[in-house]
mmCIF file of C-alpha atoms in Angstrom:
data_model
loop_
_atom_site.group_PDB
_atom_site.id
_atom_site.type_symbol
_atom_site.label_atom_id
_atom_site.label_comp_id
_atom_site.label_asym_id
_atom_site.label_seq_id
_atom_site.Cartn_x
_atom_site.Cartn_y
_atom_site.Cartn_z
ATOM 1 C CA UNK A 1 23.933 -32.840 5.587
ATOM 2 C CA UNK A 2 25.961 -36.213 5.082
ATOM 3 C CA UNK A 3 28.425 -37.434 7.435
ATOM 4 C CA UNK A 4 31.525 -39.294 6.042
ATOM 5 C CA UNK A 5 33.522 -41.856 8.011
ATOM 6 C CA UNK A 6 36.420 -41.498 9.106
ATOM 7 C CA UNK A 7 39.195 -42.491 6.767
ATOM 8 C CA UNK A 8 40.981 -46.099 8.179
ATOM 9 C CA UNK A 9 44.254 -46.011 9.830
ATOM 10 C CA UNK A 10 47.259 -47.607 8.170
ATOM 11 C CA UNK A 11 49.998 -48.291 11.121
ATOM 12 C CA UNK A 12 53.549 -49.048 8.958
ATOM 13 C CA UNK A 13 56.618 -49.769 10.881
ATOM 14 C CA UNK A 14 60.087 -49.762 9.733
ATOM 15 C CA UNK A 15 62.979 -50.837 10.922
ATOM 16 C CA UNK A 16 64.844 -48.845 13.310
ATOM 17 C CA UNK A 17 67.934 -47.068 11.158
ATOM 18 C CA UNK A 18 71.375 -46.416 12.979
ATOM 19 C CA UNK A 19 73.897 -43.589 11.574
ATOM 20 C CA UNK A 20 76.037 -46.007 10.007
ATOM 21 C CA UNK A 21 73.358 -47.190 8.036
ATOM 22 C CA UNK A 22 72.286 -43.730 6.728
ATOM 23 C CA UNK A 23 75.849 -42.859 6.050
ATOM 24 C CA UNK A 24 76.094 -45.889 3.674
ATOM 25 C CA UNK A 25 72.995 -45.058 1.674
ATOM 26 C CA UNK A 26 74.508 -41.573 1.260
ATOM 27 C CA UNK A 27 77.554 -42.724 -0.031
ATOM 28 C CA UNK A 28 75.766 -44.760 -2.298
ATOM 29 C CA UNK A 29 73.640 -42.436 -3.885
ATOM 30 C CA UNK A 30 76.854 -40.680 -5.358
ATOM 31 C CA UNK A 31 78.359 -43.952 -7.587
ATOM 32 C CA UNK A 32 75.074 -45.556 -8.371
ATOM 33 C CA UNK A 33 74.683 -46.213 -12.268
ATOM 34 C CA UNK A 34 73.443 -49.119 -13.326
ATOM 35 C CA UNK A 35 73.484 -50.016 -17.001
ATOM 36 C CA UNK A 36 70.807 -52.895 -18.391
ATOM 37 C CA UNK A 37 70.117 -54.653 -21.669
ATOM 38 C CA UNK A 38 67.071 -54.783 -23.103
ATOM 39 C CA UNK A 39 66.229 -58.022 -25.085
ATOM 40 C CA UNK A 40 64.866 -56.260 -28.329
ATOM 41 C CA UNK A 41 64.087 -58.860 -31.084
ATOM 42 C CA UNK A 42 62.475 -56.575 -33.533
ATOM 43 C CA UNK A 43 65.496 -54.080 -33.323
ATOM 44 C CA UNK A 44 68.451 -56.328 -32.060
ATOM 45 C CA UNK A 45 69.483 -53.292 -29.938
ATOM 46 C CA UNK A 46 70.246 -52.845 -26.169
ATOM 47 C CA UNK A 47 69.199 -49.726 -24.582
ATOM 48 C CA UNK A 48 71.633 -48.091 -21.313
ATOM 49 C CA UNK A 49 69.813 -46.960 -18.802
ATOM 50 C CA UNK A 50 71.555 -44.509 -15.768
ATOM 51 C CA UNK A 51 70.164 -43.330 -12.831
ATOM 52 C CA UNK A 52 71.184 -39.789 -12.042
ATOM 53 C CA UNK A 53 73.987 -38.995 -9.545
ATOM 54 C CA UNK A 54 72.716 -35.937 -8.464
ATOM 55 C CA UNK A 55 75.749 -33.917 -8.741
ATOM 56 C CA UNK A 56 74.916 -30.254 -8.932
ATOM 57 C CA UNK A 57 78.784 -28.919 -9.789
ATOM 58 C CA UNK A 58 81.089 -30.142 -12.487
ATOM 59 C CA UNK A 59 84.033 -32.204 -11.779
ATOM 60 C CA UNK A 60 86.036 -29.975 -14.565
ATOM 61 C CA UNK A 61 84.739 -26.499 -14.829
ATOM 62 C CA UNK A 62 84.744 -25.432 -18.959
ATOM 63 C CA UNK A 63 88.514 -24.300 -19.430
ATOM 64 C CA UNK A 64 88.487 -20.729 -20.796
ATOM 65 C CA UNK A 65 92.023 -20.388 -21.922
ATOM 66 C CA UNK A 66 91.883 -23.819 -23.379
ATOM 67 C CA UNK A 67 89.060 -23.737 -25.700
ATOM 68 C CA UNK A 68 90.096 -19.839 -26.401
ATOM 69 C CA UNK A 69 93.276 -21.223 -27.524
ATOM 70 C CA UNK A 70 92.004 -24.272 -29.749
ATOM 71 C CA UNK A 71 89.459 -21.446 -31.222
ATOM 72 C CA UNK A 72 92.072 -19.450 -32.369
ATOM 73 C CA UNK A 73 94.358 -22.306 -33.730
ATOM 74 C CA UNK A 74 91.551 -23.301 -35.679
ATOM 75 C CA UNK A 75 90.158 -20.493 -36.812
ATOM 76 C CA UNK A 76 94.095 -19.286 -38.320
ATOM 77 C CA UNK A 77 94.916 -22.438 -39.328
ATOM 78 C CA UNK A 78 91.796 -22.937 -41.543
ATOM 79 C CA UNK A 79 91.325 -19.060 -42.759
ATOM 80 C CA UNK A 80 94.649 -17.730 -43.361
ATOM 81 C CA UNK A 81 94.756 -18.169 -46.851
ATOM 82 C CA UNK A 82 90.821 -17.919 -47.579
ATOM 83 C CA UNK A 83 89.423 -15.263 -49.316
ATOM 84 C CA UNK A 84 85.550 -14.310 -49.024
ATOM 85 C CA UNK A 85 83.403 -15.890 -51.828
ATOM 86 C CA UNK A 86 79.055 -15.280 -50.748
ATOM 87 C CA UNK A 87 79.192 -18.990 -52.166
ATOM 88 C CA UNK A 88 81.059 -20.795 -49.803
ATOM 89 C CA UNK A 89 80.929 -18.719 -46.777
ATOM 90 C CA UNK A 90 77.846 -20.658 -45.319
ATOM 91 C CA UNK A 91 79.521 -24.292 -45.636
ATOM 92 C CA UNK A 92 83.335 -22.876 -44.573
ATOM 93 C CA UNK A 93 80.960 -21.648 -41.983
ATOM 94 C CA UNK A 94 79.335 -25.332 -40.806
ATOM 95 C CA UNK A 95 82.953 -27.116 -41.463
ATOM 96 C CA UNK A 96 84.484 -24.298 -38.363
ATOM 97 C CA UNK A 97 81.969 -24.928 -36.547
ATOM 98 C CA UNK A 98 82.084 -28.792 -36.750
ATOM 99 C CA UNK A 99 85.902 -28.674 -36.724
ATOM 100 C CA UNK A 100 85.644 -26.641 -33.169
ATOM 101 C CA UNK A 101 82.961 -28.492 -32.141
ATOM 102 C CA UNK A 102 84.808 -32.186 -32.461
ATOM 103 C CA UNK A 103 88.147 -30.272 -30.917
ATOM 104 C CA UNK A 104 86.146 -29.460 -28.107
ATOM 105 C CA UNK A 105 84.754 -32.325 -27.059
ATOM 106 C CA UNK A 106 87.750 -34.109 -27.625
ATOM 107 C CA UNK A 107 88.565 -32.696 -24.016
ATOM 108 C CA UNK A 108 86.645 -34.618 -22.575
ATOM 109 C CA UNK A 109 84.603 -32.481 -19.889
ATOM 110 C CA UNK A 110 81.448 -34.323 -18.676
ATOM 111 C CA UNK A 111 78.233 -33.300 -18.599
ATOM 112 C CA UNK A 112 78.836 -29.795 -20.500
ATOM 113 C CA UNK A 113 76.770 -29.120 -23.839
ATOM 114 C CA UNK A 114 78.600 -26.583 -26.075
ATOM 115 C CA UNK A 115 76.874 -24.429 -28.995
ATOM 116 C CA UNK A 116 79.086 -22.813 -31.368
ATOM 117 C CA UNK A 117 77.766 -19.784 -33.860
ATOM 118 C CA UNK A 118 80.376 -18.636 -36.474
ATOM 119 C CA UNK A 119 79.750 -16.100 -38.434
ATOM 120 C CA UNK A 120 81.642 -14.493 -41.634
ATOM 121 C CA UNK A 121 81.519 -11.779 -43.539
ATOM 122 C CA UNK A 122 83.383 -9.880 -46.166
ATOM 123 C CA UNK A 123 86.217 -7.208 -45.068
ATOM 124 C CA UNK A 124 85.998 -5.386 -48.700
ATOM 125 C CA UNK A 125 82.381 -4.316 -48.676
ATOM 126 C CA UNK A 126 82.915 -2.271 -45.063
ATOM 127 C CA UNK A 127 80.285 -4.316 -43.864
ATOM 128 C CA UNK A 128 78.365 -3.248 -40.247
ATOM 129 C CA UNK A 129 77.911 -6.424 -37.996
ATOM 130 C CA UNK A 130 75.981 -6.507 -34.230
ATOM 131 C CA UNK A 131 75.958 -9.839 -33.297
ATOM 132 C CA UNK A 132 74.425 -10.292 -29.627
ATOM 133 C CA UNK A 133 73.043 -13.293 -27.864
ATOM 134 C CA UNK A 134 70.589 -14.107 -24.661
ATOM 135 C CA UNK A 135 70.650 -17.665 -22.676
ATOM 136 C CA UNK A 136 69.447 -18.908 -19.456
ATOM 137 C CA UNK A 137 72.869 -18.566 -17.618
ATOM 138 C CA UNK A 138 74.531 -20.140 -14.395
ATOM 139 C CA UNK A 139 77.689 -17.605 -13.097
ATOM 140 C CA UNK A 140 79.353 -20.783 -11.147
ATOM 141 C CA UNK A 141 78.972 -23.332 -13.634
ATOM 142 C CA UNK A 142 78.570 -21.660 -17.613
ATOM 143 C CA UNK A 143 80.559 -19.799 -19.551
ATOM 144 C CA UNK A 144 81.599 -18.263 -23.205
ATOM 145 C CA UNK A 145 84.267 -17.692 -25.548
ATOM 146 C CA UNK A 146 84.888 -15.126 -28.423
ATOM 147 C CA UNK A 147 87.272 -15.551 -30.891
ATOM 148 C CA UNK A 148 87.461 -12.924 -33.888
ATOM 149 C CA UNK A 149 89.527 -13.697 -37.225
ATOM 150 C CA UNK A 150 90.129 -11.150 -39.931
ATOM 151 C CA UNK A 151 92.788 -10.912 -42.952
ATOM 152 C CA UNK A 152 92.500 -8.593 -46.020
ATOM 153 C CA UNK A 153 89.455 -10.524 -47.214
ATOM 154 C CA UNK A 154 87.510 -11.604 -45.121
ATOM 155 C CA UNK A 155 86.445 -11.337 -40.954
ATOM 156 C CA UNK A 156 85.168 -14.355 -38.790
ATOM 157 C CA UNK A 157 83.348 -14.200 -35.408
ATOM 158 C CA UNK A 158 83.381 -17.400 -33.492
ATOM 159 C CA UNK A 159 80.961 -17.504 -30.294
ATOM 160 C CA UNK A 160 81.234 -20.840 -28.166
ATOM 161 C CA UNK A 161 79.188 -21.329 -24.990
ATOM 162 C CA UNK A 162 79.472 -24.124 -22.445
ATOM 163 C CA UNK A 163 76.896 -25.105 -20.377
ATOM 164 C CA UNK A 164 76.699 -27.338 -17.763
ATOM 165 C CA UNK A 165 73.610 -29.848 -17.047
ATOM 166 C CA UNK A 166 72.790 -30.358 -13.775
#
């Protein structure tokens, strides 16, 4: 059988920490972002860098009422006098979506991704619609909104999640 040797010891000292000292690091480790330049001659571009804050809750939690409220405005103010035409329903479609979408983050609430799905469909041809949905999900910090449109013509179903990124 072989015999190994005993691995060397390593001593390392370091300097003896107080409270005050740890309490400073601590507070540090919430407003630390540091933002460099890169000196890119091919591109001419600088690049940001940020080191994460490790904030686990939102500052501003996604506003329900608010975004149900800008949902709806939208969604009346740009439908009302539409009528359903199989043509254009899939780019009135992407222009409510990218209409809510701007709207939204116009509020301004950091470090939430949204996803919008609108859907619409025609009123006249008695159409059936089951529209359902599955997402990795946190109760404290995500959340949804459902906003449905309809006038003689046509219907609209506007989903809108916000999630937060930890």
């Amino acid at each position: 059988m072989a015999k190994f040797a005993p691995a060397p010891s390593i001593a390392i000292s370091a300097p003896s920490r107080g409270p005050s000292d740890i309490e400073e690091e601590t507070s540090q480790l919430e407003t630390v972002t540091t933002h460099s330049t890169s000196n890119n001659s091919e591109s001419g571009r600088s690049s940001a860098s940020i080191e994460p804050t490790y904030r686990m809750e939102p500052v501003t939690c996604f506003q329900d009422h608010t975004i149900n409220k800008i949902v709806e405005d939208i969604l009346y103010d740009e439908m009302k006098d539409k009528s359903y035409d199989s043509e254009l329903c899939k780019e009135m479609a992407q222009n409510l979506a990218g209409k809510i979408m701007e709207k939204v983050k116009s509020l301004d609430v950091s470090r939430y991704k949204y996803v919008a799905s609108v859907s619409i469909g025609s009123v006249r041809e008695k159409p059936g619609l089951h529209i359902s949905s599955r997402c990795l999900w946190n109760k404290r910090t995500d959340s949804s909104v459902t906003v449905n449109f309809m006038n003689g013509s046509l219907f609209a179903v506007v989903m809108l999640y916000g999630l937060y990124l930890e």
